[in-house]
């Protein structure tokens, strides 16, 4: 096969893959994951059901494809956030802000990533590898900022035993508070504005590792 022909076919394949995910995101948002069928997705993507199965073996595989998109969206946000600051502590703060904006701007993607660890267990080898790579990229960005903070003196060497462990703690703590705000907002029981609580959380987290 000639290179131009191969390249064109690869572009067409990628375009169909993207069209399926675009359609799935739309239908999942309108009908919910459980009520959406493969026929719904194929019809919205203007593809035959048979062609849909060439790309994804089932609805769960499509959902994992969306999770990959969500992960890459967050990676891009973290990369841009780190570039805005020079000091490690400020980079971590910027990534925390980016994570909260990700939740606000792309709630469906935020929800998808919340379920990604569980979904990875059922993924085929290719998808599992891609999902793991995306998760690794996120952690490497945070670890890099923490290592920068230790080098530039904005973070405490006494409080940070291991940059990776600290990155897990920071992300897990902020994620948990965002979920709490989400739940209380849905119940109408929150005593604090979400923005206020999130920023207080980030203040507490950054102060816990600052020099």
Coordinates of C-alpha atoms in Angstrom, one line a residue:
X1 CA 0.0 0.0 0.0
X2 CA 1.4 3.4 -0.9
X3 CA 2.1 5.9 1.9
X4 CA -0.5 8.5 0.7
X5 CA -3.2 5.8 0.5
X6 CA -2.2 4.4 3.9
X7 CA -2.2 7.9 5.4
X8 CA -5.7 8.7 4.0
X9 CA -7.1 5.5 5.3
X10 CA -5.6 6.2 8.7
X11 CA -7.2 9.6 8.7
X12 CA -10.6 8.2 7.7
X13 CA -10.3 5.6 10.5
X14 CA -9.4 8.2 13.1
X15 CA -12.3 10.4 11.8
X16 CA -14.8 7.5 12.3
X17 CA -13.3 6.8 15.7
X18 CA -13.8 10.4 16.7
X19 CA -17.3 10.5 15.3
X20 CA -18.3 7.5 17.4
X21 CA -17.0 9.1 20.6
X22 CA -18.6 12.5 19.7
X23 CA -21.9 10.7 19.1
X24 CA -21.6 8.7 22.3
X25 CA -20.8 11.8 24.4
X26 CA -24.0 13.5 23.0
X27 CA -26.3 10.5 23.6
X28 CA -24.9 9.7 27.0
X29 CA -25.5 13.3 28.0
X30 CA -29.1 13.2 26.7
X31 CA -30.2 9.8 27.7
X32 CA -27.7 8.6 30.3
X33 CA -25.2 5.7 29.9
X34 CA -27.6 2.9 31.0
X35 CA -30.4 3.9 28.7
X36 CA -28.2 4.4 25.6
X37 CA -27.9 1.5 23.1
X38 CA -25.3 0.8 20.5
X39 CA -28.0 1.5 17.9
X40 CA -28.5 4.9 19.4
X41 CA -24.7 5.6 19.1
X42 CA -24.5 4.2 15.5
X43 CA -27.5 6.2 14.4
X44 CA -26.2 9.5 15.9
X45 CA -22.8 8.9 14.3
X46 CA -24.4 8.1 10.9
X47 CA -22.7 4.7 10.8
X48 CA -24.1 1.2 10.5
X49 CA -24.2 -1.0 13.6
X50 CA -21.8 -3.4 12.0
X51 CA -19.2 -0.7 11.4
X52 CA -19.6 0.5 14.9
X53 CA -18.6 -2.9 16.2
X54 CA -15.4 -2.8 14.0
X55 CA -14.2 0.1 16.2
X56 CA -15.7 -0.8 19.6
X57 CA -16.7 -4.2 20.9
X58 CA -19.4 -2.8 23.3
X59 CA -20.7 0.3 25.0
X60 CA -18.3 -0.1 27.8
X61 CA -15.3 0.1 25.4
X62 CA -16.8 3.3 24.0
X63 CA -17.1 4.7 27.5
X64 CA -13.4 3.9 28.1
X65 CA -12.6 5.8 24.9
X66 CA -14.4 8.8 26.4
X67 CA -12.4 8.3 29.6
X68 CA -9.2 8.5 27.5
X69 CA -10.4 11.8 26.1
X70 CA -11.1 13.1 29.5
X71 CA -7.7 12.1 30.7
X72 CA -5.9 13.8 27.8
X73 CA -8.0 17.0 28.4
X74 CA -6.9 17.1 32.0
X75 CA -3.3 16.4 31.0
X76 CA -3.4 19.4 28.7
X77 CA -4.9 21.6 31.4
X78 CA -2.1 20.5 33.9
X79 CA 0.6 21.2 31.3
X80 CA -0.7 24.7 30.6
X81 CA -1.1 25.4 34.3
X82 CA 2.5 24.4 35.1
X83 CA 3.8 26.7 32.3
X84 CA 2.1 29.7 34.0
X85 CA 4.3 29.5 37.1
X86 CA 8.1 29.2 37.9
X87 CA 8.1 28.0 41.5
X88 CA 7.0 24.5 42.3
X89 CA 4.5 25.4 45.0
X90 CA 2.8 27.9 42.6
X91 CA 2.7 25.2 39.9
X92 CA 0.9 22.8 42.2
X93 CA -1.5 25.5 43.2
X94 CA -2.1 26.3 39.5
X95 CA -2.8 22.6 38.8
X96 CA -5.2 22.5 41.6
X97 CA -7.0 25.5 40.1
X98 CA -7.0 23.7 36.7
X99 CA -8.5 20.6 38.3
X100 CA -11.3 22.5 39.7
X101 CA -12.0 24.4 36.4
X102 CA -11.9 21.0 34.7
X103 CA -14.7 19.9 37.0
X104 CA -16.7 23.1 36.3
X105 CA -16.1 23.2 32.6
X106 CA -16.3 19.5 31.7
X107 CA -18.4 17.8 34.4
X108 CA -19.0 14.7 32.1
X109 CA -15.3 14.2 31.7
X110 CA -14.7 14.7 35.4
X111 CA -17.4 12.1 36.1
X112 CA -15.8 9.7 33.6
X113 CA -12.4 10.0 35.2
X114 CA -13.9 9.3 38.6
X115 CA -14.8 5.8 37.2
X116 CA -11.7 5.2 35.2
X117 CA -9.8 3.1 37.7
X118 CA -12.7 0.6 37.9
X119 CA -13.2 0.6 34.2
X120 CA -9.5 -0.1 33.5
X121 CA -9.9 -3.7 34.9
X122 CA -12.3 -4.6 32.0
X123 CA -10.3 -2.9 29.2
X124 CA -8.5 -4.8 26.5
X125 CA -4.7 -4.5 26.5
X126 CA -4.5 -1.6 24.1
X127 CA -7.1 0.6 26.0
X128 CA -5.7 -0.4 29.4
X129 CA -2.2 0.7 28.3
X130 CA -3.5 4.0 27.0
X131 CA -5.5 4.7 30.1
X132 CA -2.5 3.9 32.3
X133 CA -0.3 6.2 30.2
X134 CA -2.7 9.0 30.6
X135 CA -2.8 8.5 34.4
X136 CA 1.0 8.4 34.5
X137 CA 1.2 11.6 32.6
X138 CA -0.9 13.4 35.1
X139 CA 1.1 12.0 38.0
X140 CA 4.4 12.9 36.3
X141 CA 3.3 16.5 35.9
X142 CA 2.4 16.8 39.6
X143 CA 5.6 14.9 40.7
X144 CA 7.6 17.2 38.5
X145 CA 6.1 20.3 40.2
X146 CA 6.8 18.9 43.6
X147 CA 10.4 18.1 42.8
X148 CA 10.7 21.6 41.4
X149 CA 9.4 22.9 44.7
X150 CA 11.9 20.9 46.7
X151 CA 14.7 22.2 44.5
X152 CA 13.6 25.9 44.6
X153 CA 12.9 25.8 48.3
X154 CA 9.2 26.6 48.2
X155 CA 8.3 23.1 49.5
X156 CA 9.4 21.5 52.7
X157 CA 11.8 18.5 52.6
X158 CA 10.8 17.6 56.1
X159 CA 7.1 17.3 55.2
X160 CA 7.5 15.6 51.8
X161 CA 8.9 12.1 52.2
X162 CA 8.2 11.1 48.7
X163 CA 7.0 13.3 45.8
X164 CA 4.8 10.6 44.3
X165 CA 3.1 9.9 47.6
X166 CA 2.6 13.6 48.1
X167 CA 1.1 14.0 44.6
X168 CA -1.4 11.2 45.4
X169 CA -2.3 12.9 48.7
X170 CA -2.9 16.3 47.0
X171 CA -4.9 15.0 44.1
X172 CA -7.0 12.6 46.3
X173 CA -7.7 15.3 48.9
X174 CA -8.9 17.9 46.4
X175 CA -10.9 15.3 44.4
X176 CA -12.6 14.2 47.6
X177 CA -13.6 17.8 48.5
X178 CA -14.9 18.4 44.9
X179 CA -17.1 15.2 45.2
X180 CA -18.3 16.4 48.6
X181 CA -19.3 19.8 47.1
X182 CA -21.0 18.0 44.2
X183 CA -23.0 15.8 46.5
X184 CA -24.1 18.6 48.8
X185 CA -25.0 20.8 45.9
X186 CA -27.2 18.1 44.5
X187 CA -28.9 17.7 47.9
X188 CA -29.1 21.4 48.6
X189 CA -27.4 21.0 52.0
X190 CA -24.1 22.8 51.5
X191 CA -23.4 25.5 54.2
X192 CA -20.5 26.9 52.1
X193 CA -20.2 28.1 48.6
X194 CA -18.3 25.5 46.6
X195 CA -15.7 28.1 45.4
X196 CA -15.0 29.1 48.9
X197 CA -14.6 25.6 50.2
X198 CA -12.4 24.5 47.3
X199 CA -10.1 27.5 47.6
X200 CA -9.8 26.9 51.4
X201 CA -8.9 23.3 50.7
X202 CA -6.2 24.4 48.3
X203 CA -4.9 26.9 50.8
X204 CA -4.7 24.1 53.5
X205 CA -3.1 21.6 51.1
X206 CA -0.4 24.0 49.8
X207 CA 0.3 25.2 53.4
X208 CA 0.8 21.6 54.5
X209 CA 3.7 21.1 52.1
X210 CA 5.2 24.6 51.9
X211 CA 8.6 25.4 53.3

